[in-house]
Coordinates of C-alpha atoms and ligand atoms in Angstrom, one line a residue:
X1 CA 33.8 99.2 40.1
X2 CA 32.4 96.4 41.7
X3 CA 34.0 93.0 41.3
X4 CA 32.2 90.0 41.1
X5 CA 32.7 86.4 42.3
X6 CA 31.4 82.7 41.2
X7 CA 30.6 80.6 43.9
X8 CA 30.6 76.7 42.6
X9 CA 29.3 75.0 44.8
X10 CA 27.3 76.4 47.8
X11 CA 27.6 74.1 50.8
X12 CA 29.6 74.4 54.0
X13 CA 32.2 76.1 52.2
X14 CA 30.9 77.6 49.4
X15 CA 28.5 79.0 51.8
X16 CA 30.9 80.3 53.5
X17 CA 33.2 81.9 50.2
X18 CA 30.0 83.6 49.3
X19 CA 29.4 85.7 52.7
X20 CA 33.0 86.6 52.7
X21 CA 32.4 88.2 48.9
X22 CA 29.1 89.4 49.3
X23 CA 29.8 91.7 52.5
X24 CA 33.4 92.7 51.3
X25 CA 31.4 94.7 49.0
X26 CA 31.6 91.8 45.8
X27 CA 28.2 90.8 43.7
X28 CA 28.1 87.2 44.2
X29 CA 27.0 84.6 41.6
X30 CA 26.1 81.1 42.6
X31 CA 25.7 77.4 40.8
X32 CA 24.7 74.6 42.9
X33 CA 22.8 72.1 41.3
X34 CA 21.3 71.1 44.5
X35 CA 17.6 72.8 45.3
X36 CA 18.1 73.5 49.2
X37 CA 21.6 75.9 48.4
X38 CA 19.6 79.2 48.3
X39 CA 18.2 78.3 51.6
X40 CA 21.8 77.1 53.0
X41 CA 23.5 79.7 52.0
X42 CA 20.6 82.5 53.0
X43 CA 21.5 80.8 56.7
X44 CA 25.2 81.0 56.7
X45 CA 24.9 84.6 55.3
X46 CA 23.0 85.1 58.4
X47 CA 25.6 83.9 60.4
X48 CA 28.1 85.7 58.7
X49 CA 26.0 89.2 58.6
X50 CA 25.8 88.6 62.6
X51 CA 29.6 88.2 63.0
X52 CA 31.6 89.8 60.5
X53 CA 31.2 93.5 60.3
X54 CA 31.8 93.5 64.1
X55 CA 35.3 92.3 63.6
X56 CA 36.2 95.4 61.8
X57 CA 36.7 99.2 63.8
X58 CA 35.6 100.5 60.7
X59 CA 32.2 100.2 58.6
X60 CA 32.2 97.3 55.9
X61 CA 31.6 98.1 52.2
X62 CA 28.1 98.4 51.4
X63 CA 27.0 94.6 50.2
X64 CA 27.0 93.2 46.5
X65 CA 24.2 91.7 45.1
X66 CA 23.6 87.8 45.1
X67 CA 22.0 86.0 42.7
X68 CA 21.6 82.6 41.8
X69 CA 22.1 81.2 38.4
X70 CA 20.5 77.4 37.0
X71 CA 23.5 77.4 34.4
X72 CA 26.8 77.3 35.0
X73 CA 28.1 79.3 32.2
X74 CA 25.7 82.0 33.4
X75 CA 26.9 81.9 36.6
X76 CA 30.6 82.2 35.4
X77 CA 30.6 84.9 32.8
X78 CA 31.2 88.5 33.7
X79 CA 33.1 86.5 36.9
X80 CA 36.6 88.0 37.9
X81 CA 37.2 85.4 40.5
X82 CA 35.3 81.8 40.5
X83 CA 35.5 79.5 43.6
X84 CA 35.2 75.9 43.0
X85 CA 33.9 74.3 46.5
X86 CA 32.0 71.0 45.0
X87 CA 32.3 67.8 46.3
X88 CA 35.9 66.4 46.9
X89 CA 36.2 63.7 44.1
X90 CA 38.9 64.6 41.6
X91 CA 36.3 63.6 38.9
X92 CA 33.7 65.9 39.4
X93 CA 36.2 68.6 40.0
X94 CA 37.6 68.4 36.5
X95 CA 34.3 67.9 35.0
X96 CA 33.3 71.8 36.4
X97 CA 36.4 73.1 35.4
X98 CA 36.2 72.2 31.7
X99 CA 32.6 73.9 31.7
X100 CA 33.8 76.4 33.8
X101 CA 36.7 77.3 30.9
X102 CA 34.3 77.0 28.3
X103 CA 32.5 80.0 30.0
X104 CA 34.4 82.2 32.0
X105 CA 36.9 85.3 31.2
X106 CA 40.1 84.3 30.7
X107 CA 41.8 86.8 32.7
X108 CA 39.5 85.4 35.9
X109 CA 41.4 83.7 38.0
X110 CA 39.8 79.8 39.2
X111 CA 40.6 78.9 42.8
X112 CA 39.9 75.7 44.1
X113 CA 38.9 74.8 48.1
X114 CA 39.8 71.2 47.6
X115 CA 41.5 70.1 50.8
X116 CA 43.4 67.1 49.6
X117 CA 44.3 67.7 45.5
X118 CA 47.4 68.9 44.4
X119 CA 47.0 72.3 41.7
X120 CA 48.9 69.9 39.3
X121 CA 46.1 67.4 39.6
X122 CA 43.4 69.6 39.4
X123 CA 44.9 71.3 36.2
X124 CA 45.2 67.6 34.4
X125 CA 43.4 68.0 30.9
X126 CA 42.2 71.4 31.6
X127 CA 42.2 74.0 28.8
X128 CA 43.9 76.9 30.2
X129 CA 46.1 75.1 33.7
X130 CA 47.7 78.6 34.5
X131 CA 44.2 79.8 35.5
X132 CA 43.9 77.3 38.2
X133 CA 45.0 77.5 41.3
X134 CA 43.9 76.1 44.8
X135 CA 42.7 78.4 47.8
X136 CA 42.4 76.2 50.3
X137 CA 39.7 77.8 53.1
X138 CA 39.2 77.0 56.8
X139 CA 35.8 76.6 58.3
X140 CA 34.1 79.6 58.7
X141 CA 35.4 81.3 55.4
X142 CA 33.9 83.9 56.5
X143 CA 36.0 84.4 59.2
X144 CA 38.8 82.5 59.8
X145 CA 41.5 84.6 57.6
X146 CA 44.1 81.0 56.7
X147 CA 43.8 80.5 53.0
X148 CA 46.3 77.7 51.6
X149 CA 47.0 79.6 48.4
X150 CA 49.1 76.5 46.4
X151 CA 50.2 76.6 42.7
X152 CA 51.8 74.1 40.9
X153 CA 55.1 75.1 37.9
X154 CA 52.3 75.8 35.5
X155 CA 50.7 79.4 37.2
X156 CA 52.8 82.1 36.4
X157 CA 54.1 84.4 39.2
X158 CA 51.1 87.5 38.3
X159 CA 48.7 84.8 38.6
X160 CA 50.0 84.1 42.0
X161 CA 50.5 87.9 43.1
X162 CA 46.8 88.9 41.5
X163 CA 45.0 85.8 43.4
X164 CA 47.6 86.9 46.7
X165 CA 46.0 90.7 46.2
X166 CA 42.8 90.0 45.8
X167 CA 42.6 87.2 48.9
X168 CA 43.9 90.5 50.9
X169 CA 41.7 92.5 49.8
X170 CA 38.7 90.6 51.2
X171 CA 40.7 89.8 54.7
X172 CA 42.1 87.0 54.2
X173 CA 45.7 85.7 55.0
X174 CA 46.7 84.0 51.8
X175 CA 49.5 81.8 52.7
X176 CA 51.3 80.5 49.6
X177 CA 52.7 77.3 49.8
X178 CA 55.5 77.0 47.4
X179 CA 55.9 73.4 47.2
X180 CA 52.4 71.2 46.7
X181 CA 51.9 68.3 48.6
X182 CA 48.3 66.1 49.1
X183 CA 46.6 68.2 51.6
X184 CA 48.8 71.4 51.7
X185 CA 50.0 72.3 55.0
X186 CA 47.8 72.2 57.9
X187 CA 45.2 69.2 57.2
X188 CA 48.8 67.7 57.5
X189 CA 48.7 68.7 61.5
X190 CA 44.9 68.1 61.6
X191 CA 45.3 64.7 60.2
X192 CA 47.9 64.1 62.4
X193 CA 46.4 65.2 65.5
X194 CA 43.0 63.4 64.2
X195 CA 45.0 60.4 63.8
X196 CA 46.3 60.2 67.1
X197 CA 43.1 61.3 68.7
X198 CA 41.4 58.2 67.4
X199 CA 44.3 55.7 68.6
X200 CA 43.6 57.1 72.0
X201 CA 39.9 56.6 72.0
X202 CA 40.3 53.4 70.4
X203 CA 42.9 52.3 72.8
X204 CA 40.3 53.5 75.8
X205 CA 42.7 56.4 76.7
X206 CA 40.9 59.2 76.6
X207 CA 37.4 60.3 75.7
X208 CA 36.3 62.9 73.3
X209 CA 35.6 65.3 75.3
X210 CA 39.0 64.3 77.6
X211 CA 40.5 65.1 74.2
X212 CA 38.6 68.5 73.3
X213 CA 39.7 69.6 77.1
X214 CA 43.7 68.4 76.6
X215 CA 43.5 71.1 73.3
X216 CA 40.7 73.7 74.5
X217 CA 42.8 74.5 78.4
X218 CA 46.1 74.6 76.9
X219 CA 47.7 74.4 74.1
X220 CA 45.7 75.0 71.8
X221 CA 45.6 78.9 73.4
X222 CA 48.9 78.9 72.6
X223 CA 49.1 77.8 69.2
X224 CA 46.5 80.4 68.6
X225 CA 48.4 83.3 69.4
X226 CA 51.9 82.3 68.3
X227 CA 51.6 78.1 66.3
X228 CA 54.3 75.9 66.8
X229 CA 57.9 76.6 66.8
X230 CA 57.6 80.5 68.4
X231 CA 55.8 78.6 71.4
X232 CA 58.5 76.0 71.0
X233 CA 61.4 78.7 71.4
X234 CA 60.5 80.0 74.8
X235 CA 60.2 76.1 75.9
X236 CA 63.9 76.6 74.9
X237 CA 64.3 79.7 77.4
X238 CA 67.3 81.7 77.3
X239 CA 69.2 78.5 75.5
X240 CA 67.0 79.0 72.7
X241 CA 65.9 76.7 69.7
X242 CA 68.9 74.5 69.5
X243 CA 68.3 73.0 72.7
X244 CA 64.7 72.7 72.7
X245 CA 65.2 70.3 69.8
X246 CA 68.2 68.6 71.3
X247 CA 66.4 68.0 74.4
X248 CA 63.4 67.2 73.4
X249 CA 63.8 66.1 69.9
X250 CA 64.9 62.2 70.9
X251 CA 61.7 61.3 73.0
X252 CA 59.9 61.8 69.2
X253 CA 61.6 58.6 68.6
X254 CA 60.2 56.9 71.8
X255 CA 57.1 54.6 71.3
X256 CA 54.8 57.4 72.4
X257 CA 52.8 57.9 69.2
X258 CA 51.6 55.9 66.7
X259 CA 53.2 58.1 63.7
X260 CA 56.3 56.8 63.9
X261 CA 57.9 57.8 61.1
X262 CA 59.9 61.0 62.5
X263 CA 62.8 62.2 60.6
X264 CA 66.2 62.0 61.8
X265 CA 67.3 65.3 63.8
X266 CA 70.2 65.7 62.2
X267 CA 72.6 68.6 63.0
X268 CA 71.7 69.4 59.5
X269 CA 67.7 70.0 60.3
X270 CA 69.0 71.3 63.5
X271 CA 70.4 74.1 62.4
X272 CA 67.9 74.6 59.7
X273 CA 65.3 75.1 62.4
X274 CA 67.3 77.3 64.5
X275 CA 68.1 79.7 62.0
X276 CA 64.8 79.5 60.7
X277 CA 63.4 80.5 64.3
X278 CA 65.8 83.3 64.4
X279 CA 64.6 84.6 61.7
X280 CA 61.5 84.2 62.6
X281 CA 61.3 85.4 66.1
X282 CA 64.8 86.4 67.5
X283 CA 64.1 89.8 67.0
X284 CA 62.3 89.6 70.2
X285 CA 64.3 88.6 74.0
X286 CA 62.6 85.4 75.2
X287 CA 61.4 87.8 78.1
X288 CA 59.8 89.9 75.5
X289 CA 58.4 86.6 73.8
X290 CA 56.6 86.0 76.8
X291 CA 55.2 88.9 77.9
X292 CA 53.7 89.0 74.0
X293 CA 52.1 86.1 74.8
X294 CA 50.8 86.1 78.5
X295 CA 49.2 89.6 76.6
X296 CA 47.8 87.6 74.2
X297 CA 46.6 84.5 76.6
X298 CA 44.8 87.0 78.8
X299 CA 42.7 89.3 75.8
X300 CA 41.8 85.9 74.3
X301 CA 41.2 83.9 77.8
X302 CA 38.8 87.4 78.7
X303 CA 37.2 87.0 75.7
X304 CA 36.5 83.3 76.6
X305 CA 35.3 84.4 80.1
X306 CA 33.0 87.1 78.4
X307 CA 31.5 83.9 76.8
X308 CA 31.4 82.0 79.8
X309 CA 33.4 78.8 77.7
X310 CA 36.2 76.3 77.6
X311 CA 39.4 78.5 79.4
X312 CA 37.0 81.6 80.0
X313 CA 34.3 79.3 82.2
X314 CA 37.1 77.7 84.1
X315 CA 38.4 81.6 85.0
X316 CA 34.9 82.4 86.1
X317 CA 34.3 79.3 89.0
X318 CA 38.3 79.6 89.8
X319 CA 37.7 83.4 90.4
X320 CA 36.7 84.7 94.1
X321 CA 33.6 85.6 95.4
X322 CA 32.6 89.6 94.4
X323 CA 32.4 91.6 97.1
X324 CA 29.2 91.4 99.7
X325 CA 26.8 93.8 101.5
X326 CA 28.7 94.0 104.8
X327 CA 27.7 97.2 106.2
X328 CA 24.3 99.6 104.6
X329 CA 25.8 102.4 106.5
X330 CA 29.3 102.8 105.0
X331 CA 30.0 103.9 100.9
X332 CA 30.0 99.7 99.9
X333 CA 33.0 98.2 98.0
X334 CA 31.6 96.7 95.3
X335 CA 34.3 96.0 93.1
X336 CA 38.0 95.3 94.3
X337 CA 40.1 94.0 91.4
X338 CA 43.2 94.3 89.4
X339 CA 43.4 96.1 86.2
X340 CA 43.9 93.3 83.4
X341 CA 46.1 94.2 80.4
X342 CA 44.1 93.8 77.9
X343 CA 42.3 97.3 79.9
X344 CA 45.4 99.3 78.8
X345 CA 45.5 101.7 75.7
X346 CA 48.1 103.4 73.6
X347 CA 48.9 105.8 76.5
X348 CA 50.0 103.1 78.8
X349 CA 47.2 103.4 81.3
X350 CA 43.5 102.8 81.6
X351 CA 41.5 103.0 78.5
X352 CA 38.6 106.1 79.7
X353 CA 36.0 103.4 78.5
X354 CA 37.1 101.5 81.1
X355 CA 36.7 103.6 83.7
X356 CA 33.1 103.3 83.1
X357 CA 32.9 99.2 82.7
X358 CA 34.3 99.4 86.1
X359 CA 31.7 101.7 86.9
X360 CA 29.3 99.7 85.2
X361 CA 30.8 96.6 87.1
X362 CA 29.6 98.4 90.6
X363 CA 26.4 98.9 89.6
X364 CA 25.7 95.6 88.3
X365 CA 26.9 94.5 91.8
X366 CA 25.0 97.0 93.7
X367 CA 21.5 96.0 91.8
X368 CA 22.6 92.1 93.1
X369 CA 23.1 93.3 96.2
X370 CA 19.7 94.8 96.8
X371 CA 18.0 91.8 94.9
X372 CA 18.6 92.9 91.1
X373 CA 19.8 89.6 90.6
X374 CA 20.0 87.1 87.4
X375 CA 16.6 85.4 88.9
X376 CA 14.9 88.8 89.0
X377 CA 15.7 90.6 86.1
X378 CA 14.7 86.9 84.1
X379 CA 11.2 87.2 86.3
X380 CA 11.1 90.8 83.9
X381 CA 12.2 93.7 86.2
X382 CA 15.4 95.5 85.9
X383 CA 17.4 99.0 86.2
X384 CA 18.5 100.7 83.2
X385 CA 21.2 103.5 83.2
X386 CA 20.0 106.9 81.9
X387 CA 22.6 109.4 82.7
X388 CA 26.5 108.9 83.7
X389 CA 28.8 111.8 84.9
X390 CA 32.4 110.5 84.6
X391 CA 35.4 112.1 86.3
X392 CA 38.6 111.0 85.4
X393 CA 41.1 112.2 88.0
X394 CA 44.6 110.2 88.0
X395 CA 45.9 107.5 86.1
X396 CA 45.9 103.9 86.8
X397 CA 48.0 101.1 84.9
X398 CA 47.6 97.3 84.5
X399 CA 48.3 95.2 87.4
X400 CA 46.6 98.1 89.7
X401 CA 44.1 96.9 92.2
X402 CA 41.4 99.1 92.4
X403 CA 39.0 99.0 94.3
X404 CA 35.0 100.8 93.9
X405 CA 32.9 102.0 97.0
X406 CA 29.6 102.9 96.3
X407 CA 27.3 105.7 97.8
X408 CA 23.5 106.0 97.3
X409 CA 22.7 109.4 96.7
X410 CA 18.7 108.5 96.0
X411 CA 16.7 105.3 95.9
X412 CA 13.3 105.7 96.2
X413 CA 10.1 104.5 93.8
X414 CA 11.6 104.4 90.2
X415 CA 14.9 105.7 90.8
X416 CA 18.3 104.8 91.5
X417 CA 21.2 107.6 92.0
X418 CA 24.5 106.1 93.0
X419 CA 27.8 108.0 93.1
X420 CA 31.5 105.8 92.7
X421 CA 34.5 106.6 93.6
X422 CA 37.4 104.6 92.6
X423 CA 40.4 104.2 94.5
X424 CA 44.0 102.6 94.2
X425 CA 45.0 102.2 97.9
X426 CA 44.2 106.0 99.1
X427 CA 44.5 107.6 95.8
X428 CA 41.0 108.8 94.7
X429 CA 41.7 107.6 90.5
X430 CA 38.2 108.9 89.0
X431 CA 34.4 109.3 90.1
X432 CA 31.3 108.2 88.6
X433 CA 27.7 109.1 89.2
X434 CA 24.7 107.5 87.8
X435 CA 21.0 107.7 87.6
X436 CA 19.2 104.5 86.9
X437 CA 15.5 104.1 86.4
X438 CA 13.8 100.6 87.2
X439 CA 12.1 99.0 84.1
X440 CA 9.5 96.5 83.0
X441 CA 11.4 94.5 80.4
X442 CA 8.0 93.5 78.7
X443 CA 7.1 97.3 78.4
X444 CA 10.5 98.2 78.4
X445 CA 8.6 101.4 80.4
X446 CA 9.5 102.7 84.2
X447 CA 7.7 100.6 86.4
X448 CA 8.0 100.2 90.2
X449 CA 10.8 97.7 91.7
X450 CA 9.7 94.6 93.5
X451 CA 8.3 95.7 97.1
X452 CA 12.0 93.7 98.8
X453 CA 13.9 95.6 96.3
X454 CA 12.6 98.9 97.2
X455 CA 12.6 98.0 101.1
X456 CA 16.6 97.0 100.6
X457 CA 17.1 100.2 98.6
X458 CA 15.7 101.9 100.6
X459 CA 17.2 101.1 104.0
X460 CA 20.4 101.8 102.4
X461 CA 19.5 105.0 101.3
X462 CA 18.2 106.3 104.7
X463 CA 21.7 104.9 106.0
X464 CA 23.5 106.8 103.6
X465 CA 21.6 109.8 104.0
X466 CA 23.7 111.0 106.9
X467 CA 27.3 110.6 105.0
X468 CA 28.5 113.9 103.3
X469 CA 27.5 114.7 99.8
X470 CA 30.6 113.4 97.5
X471 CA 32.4 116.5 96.3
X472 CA 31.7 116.5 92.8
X473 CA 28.5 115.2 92.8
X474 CA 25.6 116.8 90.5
X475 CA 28.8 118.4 88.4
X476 CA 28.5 119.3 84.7
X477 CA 31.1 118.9 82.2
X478 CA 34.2 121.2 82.9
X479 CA 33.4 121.6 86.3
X480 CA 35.7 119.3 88.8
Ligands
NAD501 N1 34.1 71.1 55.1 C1 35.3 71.6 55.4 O1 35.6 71.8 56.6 C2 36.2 72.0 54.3 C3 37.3 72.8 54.6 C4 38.1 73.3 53.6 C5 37.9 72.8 52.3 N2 36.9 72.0 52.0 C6 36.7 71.5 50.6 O2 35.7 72.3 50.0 C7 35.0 71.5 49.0 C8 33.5 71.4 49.3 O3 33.3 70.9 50.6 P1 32.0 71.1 51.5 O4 32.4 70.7 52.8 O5 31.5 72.5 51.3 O6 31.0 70.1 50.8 P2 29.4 70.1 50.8 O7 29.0 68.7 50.5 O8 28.9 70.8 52.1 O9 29.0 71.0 49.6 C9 29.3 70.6 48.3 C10 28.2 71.4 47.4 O10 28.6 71.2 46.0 C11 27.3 71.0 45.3 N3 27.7 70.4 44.0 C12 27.8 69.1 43.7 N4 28.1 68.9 42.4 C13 28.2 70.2 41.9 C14 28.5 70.7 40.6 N5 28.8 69.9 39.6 N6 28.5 72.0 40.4 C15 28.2 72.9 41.5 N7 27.9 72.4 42.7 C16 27.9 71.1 42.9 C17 26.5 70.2 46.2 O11 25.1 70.3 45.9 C18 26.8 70.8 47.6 O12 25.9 71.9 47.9 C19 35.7 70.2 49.0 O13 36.7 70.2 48.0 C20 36.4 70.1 50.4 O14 37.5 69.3 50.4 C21 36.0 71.5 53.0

């Protein structure tokens, strides 16, 4: 049966709450007071629409229906979950939740996004305080998984396990906090971090974007993949926790920071944050620790490079030259590179879709080569692949460098016929053979290349005409 949600509240984060609901498959009921929320929210459900589903290998439930609602009690009623994302003033807060008890099921459970209040202060005066809790959300909720889930001694323990459930079941990571505290856990590192950030633009340090660069190129990869104190224990190397903190648990005392109130590293907290790490992480060697983590720095740093940004657009100008046009006679190298981990499947060796990216890879470089280039295909010409014959004849595993040399089979007026083989060293790893056609990208049609292209192309082609015919060209399926 489909569940439904109450969204109270629909700006940044409200906005947010309600995509997450509405395409995990929930009907999604919205009060806003404020005239311009259908609109907001209609834009951040575009957002989400474009990013979500991808995220998942698997198709998403089909969407629930939104609606919005004038009254609040409306909005409320037949509600099994409500989220309460108004403003941050503890006033208003308890003002919705009165109406919001005077209205809703009682078996709904009430979270609340506030990012400062304890559950214990939202719960003041309210009918029913067991029904409120706070789920504290990070921007976008649609989908950054983090949500602070933080009772206070009034919820019950099924209140907590129903609103843990139900978080998991539209992909979130509910992480309960079993003590509250103003601001929950991490708007405690953010404000910390914020803090300092503004002494050292105040004190003419650093600038904002200085800043942004000090987190974006380093650290803050880290703490992506693996947060504080795992990162912290392979600081420690084979020594471990213990003597990370002893060695550099003093200089927190040092006049380096402006938050100088550190607590005293006793051998009591010590210890407590050894064992704590060994829980945590000590089933792993620090060796292993690492190589989890350089894994996880290069899928994430790729991913950066894919989007040309921060880490990923410093990889891109660091990274050599691809290979040039050096001879039209000979097959051309036109990709020599090692094979990144994140290119590795369950087998241990080359994922067979990547094969065919590296395939992809030559051709991209070959077009360049005979003028395809980012100018031209923008002026409105390119090639488009319509065929591909794969061979996939030895494995290859990360680290390999292989390398691609290209032979031009056909290139003349529309067409493009290029056959790859890919080698590490001597060893012949896998062919590919594909058949482009050049296109208008206004007609998206064939059309005819540029007259330099097809001059380029051509020469090559006549070059090539006298090498051998690749064995295993023009194969079918099942034919080697
Ligand atoms: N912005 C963030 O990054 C962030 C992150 C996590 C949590 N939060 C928390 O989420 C809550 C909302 O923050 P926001 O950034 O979305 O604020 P916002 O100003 O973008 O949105 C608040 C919305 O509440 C509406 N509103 C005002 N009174 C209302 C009422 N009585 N009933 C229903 N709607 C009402 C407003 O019209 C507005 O659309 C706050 O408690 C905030 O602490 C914010």
């Amino acid at each position: 049966m489909t569940q439904t949600a109450a969204i109270l509240g629909g700006g940044v984060i409200g906005g947010g709450w309600a995509a997450r609901f509405l395409l995990m498959g929930w009907d999604v009921r919205v009060f806003d007071p404020d005239t311009e929320a259908e609109r907001k929210i209609n834009e951040v459900l575009g957002n989400a629409r474009r990013s979500l589903p991808g995220l998942s290998d698997t198709a998403m439930p089909a969407e629930g229906a939104l609606s919005f609602h004038a009254d609040l009690a409306e909005a409320v009623g037949p509600a099994d979950w409500i989220q309460e994302s108004v403003p941050e003033r503890l006033q208003v807060k308890h003002k919705v939740f009165a109406q919001v008890q005077a209205a809703c099921r009682e078996d709904a459970i009430i979270g609340s996004s506030t990012s400062g209040f304890k559950p214990s202060e939202l719960q003041e005066n309210a009918a029913r305080p067991a029904q409120i809790v706070v789920t504290h959300p990070f921007n976008p909720v649609y989908l950054l998984p983090l949500i602070e889930l933080v009772p206070s001694p009034a919820n019950d323990a099924d209140t907590v396990q129903k609103a843990k459930d139900i978080l998991t079941s539209i992909g979130c990571f509910p992480l309960h906090v079993r003590k509250e505290i103003d601001a929950h856990i991490a708007d405690r590192f953010l404000e910390a971090v914020w803090r300092e950030a503004l002494w050292l633009i105040k004190d003419g340090i650093a600038t904002t974007e200085e800043i942004d660069e000090a987190i974006r190129m380093g650290f803050g990869l880290r703490w992506a993949q693996m947060g504080l104190f795992e990162t912290y224990r392979i600081a420690g190397g084979e020594a471990g926790m213990k003597h990370f903190i002893e060695q550099f648990g003093p200089c927190l005392s040092w006049p380096w920071t402006k938050l100088m109130d550190v607590p005293e590293l006793t051998d009591e907290l010590v210890d407590q944050i050894a064992s704590q790490s060994d829980a945590q992480s000590g089933m792993h060697s620090i060796r292993e620790l690492e190589r989890i983590r350089d894994t996880n720095l290069v899928a994430m740093m790729r991913a950066l490079k894919a989007q040309d940004w921060g880490a990923g657009a410093v990889l891109n100008r660091a990274q050599a030259a691809k290979p040039a046009l050096e001879d039209s006679a000979l097959p051309i190298v036109t990709v020599q590179r090692a094979v990144p981990l994140d290119w590795t499947d369950y087998n241990g060796h080359m994922n067979e879709a990547r094969y065919l990216q590296a395939f992809g890879d030559a051709t991209d470089r070959f077009m360049e080569m005979v003028g395809c280039d980012a100018d031209y295909i923008a002026s409105g010409g390119s090639y488009f692949t319509a065929e591909t014959h794969l061979r996939h004849l030895d494995e290859v595993h990360a680290g390999a460098v292989i390398r691609v040399e290209t032979q031009v089979l056909l290139g003349q007026g529309k067409k493009m016929h290029l056959f790859h083989r890919m080698y590490e060293g001597g060893r012949l790893l896998a062919t590919g053979e594909h058949m482009l056609i050049h296109v208008s990208l206004e007609t998206r049609r064939a059309s005819e290349p540029s007259a330099t292209i097809a001059a380029k192309l051509g020469e090559i082609a006549a070059a090539h005409a006298s090498l051998p015919t690749p064995e295993g060209a023009g194969a079918a399926v099942g034919k080697r």
